[in-house]
PDB file of C-alpha atoms in Angstrom:
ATOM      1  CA  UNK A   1      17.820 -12.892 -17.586  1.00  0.00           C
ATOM      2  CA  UNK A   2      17.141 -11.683 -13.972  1.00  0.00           C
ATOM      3  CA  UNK A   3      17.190 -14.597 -11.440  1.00  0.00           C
ATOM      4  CA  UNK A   4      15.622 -14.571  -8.148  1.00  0.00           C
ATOM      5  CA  UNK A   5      15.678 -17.075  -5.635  1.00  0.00           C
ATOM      6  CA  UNK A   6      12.410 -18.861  -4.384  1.00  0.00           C
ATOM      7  CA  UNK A   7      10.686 -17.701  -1.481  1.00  0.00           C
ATOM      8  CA  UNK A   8      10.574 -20.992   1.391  1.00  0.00           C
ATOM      9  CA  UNK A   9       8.430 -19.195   3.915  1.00  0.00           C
ATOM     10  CA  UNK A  10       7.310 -15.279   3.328  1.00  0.00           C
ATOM     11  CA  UNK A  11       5.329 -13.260   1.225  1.00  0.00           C
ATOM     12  CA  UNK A  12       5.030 -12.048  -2.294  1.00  0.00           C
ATOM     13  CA  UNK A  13       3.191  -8.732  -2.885  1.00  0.00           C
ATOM     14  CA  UNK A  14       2.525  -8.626  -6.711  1.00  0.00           C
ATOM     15  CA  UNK A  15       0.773  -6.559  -9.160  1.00  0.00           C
ATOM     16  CA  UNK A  16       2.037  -3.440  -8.010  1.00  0.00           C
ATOM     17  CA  UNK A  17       1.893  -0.742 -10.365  1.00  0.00           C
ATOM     18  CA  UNK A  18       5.013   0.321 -11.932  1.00  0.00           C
ATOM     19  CA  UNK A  19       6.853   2.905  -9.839  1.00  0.00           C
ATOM     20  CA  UNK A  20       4.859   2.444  -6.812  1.00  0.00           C
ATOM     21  CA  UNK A  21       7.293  -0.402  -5.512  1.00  0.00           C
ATOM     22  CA  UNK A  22       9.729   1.452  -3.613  1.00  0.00           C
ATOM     23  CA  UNK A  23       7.349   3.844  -1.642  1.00  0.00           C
ATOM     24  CA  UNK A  24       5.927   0.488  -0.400  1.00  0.00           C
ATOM     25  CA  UNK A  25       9.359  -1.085   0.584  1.00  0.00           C
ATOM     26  CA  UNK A  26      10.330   1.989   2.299  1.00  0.00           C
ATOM     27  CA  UNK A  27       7.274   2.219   4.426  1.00  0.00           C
ATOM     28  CA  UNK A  28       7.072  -1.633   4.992  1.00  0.00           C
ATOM     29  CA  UNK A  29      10.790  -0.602   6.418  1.00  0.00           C
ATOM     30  CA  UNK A  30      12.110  -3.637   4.323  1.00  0.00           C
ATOM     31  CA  UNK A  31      15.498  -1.417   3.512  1.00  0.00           C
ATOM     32  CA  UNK A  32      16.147  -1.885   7.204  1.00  0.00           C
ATOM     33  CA  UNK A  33      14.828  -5.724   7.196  1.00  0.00           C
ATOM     34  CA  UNK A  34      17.627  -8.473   8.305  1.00  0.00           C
ATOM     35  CA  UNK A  35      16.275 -11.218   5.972  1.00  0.00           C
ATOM     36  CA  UNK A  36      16.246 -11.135   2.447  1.00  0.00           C
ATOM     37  CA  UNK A  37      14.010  -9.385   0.294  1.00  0.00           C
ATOM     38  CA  UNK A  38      13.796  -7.880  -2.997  1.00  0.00           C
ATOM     39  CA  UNK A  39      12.211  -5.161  -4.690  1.00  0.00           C
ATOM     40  CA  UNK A  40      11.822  -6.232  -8.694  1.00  0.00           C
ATOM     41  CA  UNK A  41      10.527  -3.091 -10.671  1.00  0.00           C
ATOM     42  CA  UNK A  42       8.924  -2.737 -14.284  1.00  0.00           C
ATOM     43  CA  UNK A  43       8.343  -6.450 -14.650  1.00  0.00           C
ATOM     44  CA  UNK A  44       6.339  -7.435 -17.863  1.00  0.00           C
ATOM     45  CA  UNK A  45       2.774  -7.977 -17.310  1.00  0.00           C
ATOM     46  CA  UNK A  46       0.039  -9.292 -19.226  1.00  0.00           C
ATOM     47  CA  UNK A  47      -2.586  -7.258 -17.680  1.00  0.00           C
ATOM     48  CA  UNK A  48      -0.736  -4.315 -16.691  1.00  0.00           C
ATOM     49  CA  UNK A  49       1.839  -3.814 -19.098  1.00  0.00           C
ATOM     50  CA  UNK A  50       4.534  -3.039 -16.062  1.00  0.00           C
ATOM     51  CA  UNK A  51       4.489  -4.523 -12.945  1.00  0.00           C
ATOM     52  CA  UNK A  52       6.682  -3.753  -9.842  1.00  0.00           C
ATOM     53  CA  UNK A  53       7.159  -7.178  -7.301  1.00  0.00           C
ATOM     54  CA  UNK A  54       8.579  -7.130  -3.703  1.00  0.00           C
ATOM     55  CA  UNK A  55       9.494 -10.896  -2.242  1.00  0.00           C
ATOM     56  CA  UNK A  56      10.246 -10.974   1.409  1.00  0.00           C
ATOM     57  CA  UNK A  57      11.678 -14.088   3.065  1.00  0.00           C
ATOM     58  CA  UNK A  58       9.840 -14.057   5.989  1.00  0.00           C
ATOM     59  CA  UNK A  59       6.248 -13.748   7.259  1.00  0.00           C
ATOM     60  CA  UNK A  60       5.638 -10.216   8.570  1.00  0.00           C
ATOM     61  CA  UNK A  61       2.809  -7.910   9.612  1.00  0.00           C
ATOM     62  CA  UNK A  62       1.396  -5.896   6.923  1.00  0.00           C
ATOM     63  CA  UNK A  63      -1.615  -3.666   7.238  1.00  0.00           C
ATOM     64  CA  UNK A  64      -3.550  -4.857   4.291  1.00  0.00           C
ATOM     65  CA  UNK A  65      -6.108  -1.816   4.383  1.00  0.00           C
ATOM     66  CA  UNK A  66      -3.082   0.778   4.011  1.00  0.00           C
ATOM     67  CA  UNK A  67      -1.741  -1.535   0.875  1.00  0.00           C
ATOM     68  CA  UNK A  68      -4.887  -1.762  -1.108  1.00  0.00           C
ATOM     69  CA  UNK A  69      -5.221   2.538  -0.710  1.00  0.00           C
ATOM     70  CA  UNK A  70      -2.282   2.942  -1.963  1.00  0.00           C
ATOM     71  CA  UNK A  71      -2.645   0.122  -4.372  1.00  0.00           C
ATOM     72  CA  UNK A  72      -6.298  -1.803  -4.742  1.00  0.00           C
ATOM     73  CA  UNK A  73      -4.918  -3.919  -7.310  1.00  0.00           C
ATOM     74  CA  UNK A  74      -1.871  -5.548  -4.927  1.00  0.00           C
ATOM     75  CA  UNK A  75      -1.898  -9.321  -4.432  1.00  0.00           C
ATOM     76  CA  UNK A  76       0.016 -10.566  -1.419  1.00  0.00           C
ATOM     77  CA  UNK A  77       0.525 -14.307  -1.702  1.00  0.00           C
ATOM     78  CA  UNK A  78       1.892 -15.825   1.669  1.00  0.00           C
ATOM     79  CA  UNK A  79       4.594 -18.764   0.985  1.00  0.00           C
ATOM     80  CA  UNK A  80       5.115 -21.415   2.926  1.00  0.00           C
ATOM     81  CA  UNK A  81       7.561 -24.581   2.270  1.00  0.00           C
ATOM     82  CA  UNK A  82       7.688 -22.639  -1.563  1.00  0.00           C
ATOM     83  CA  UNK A  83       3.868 -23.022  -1.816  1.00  0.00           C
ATOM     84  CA  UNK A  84       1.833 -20.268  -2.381  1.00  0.00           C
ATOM     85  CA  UNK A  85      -0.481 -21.092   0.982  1.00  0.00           C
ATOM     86  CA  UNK A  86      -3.101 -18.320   0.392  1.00  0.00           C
ATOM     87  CA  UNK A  87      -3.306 -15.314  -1.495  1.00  0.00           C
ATOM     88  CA  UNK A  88      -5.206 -11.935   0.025  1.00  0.00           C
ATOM     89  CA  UNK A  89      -6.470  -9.262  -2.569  1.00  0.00           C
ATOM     90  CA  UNK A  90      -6.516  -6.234  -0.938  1.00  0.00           C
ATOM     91  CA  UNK A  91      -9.506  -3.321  -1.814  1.00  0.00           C
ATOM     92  CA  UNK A  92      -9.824   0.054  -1.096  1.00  0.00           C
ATOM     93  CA  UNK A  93     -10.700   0.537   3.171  1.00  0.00           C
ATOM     94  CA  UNK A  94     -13.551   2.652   4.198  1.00  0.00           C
ATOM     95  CA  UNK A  95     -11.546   4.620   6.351  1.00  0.00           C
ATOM     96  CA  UNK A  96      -7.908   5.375   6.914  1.00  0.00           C
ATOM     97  CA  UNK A  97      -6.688   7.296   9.720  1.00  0.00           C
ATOM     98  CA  UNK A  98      -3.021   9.051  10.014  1.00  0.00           C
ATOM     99  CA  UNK A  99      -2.147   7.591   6.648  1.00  0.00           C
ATOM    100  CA  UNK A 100      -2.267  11.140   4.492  1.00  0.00           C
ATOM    101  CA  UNK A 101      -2.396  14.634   5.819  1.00  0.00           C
ATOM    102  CA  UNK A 102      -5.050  16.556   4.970  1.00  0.00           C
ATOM    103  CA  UNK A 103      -3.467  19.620   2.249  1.00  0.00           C
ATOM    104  CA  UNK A 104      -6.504  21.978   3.327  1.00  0.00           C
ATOM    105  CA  UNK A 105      -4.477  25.213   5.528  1.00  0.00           C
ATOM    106  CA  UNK A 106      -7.992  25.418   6.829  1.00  0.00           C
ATOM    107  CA  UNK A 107      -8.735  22.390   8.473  1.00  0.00           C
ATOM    108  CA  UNK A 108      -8.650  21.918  11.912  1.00  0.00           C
ATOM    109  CA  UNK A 109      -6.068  19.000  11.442  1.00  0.00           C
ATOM    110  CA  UNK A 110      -3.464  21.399  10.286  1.00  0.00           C
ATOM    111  CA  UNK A 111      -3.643  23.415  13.351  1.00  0.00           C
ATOM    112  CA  UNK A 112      -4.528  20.838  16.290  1.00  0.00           C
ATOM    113  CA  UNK A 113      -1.778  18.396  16.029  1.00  0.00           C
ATOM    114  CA  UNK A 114      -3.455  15.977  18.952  1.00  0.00           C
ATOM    115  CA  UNK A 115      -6.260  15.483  16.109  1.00  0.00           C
ATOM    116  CA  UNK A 116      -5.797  12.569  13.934  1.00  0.00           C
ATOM    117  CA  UNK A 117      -6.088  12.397   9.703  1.00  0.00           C
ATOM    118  CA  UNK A 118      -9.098  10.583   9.327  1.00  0.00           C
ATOM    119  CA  UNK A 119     -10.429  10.084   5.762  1.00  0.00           C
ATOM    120  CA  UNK A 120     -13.293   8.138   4.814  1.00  0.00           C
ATOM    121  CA  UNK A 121     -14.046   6.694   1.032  1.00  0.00           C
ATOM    122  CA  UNK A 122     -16.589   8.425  -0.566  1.00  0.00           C
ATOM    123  CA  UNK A 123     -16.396   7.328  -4.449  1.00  0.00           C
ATOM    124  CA  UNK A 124     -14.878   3.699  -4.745  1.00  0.00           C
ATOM    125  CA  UNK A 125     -14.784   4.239  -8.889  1.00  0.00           C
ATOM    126  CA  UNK A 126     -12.809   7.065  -8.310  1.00  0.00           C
ATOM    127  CA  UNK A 127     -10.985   6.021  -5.298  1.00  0.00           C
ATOM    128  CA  UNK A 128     -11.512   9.566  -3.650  1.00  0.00           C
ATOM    129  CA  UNK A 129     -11.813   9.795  -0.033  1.00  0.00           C
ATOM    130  CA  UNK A 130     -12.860  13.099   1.997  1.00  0.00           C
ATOM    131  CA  UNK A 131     -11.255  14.539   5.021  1.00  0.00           C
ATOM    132  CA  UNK A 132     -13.701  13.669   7.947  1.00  0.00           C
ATOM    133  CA  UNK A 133     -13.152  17.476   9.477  1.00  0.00           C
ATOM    134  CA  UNK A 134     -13.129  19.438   6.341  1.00  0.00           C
ATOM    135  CA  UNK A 135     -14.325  17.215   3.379  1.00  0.00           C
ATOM    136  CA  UNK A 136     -11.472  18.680   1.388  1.00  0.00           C
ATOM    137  CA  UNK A 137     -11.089  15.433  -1.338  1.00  0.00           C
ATOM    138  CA  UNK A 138      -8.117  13.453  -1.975  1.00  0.00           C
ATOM    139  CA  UNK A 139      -7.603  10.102  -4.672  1.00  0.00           C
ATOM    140  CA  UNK A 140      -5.741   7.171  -3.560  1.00  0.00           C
ATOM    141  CA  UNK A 141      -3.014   5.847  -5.024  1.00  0.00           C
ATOM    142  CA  UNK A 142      -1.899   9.741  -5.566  1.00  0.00           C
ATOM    143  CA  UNK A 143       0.706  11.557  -3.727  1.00  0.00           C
ATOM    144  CA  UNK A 144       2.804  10.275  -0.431  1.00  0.00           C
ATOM    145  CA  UNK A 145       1.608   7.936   2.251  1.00  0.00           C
ATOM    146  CA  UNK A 146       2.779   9.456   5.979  1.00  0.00           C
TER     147      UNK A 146
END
């Protein structure tokens, strides 16, 4: 059986989907991190089937908006004294700028570097979001974050 230590003051992201764990630890820059952390993939779930969970043993700055378009279904739960204090569900933003590039050759983005990648949702079922300059259509959760 896998042990892992409690958590006295950090944060627990959970319900990750399965795979999706270490493209979040890398661009949280936790493989750098000085404190402990850990990155526990294909955990059984109830709901899910497979889970991934990432523990970190301190309290640091996440941008919740980025997690939940890569994710919608991540839980953070912020730990303190080996509580669970509060838990934040995390949803798909309206908008999310410089997070993916835009794939369209055409787009104005792909020329004029000084331009930012601003996508805004347009289909929360589907989780698709359109490129603000182009409308070319991309689905969170799918493909690299930048």
């Amino acid at each position: 059986m896998l042990n892992v230590d409690t958590i006295k003051n950090g944060l627990v992201i959970d319900h990750i989907r399965a795979g999706t764990g270490p493209r979040i630890f890398n661009w949280l820059g936790l493989d750098k991190a000085n404190y402990c952390v850990a990155l526990i993939m294909n955990v059984p779930s109830k709901t899910m089937g497979r889970k991934d969970i990432i523990k970190i043993d301190n309290i640091i700055n996440i941008d919740y908006s980025l997690l939940g378009f890569i994710d919608p279904n991540i839980t953070v739960n912020v730990v303190m004294d080996e509580h669970i204090a509060k838990k934040i569900t995390v949803s798909l933003p309206d908008r999310v700028e410089n997070v993916i590039q835009c794939k369209n050759p055409r787009c104005i983005t792909s020329t004029e570097k000084y331009i930012p990648q601003a996508f805004r949702l347009i289909d929360r079922k589907r989780a698709e979001y359109s490129c603000e300059y182009c409308d070319e259509l991309y689905r969170a959760g799918v493909g690299e974050v930048l």
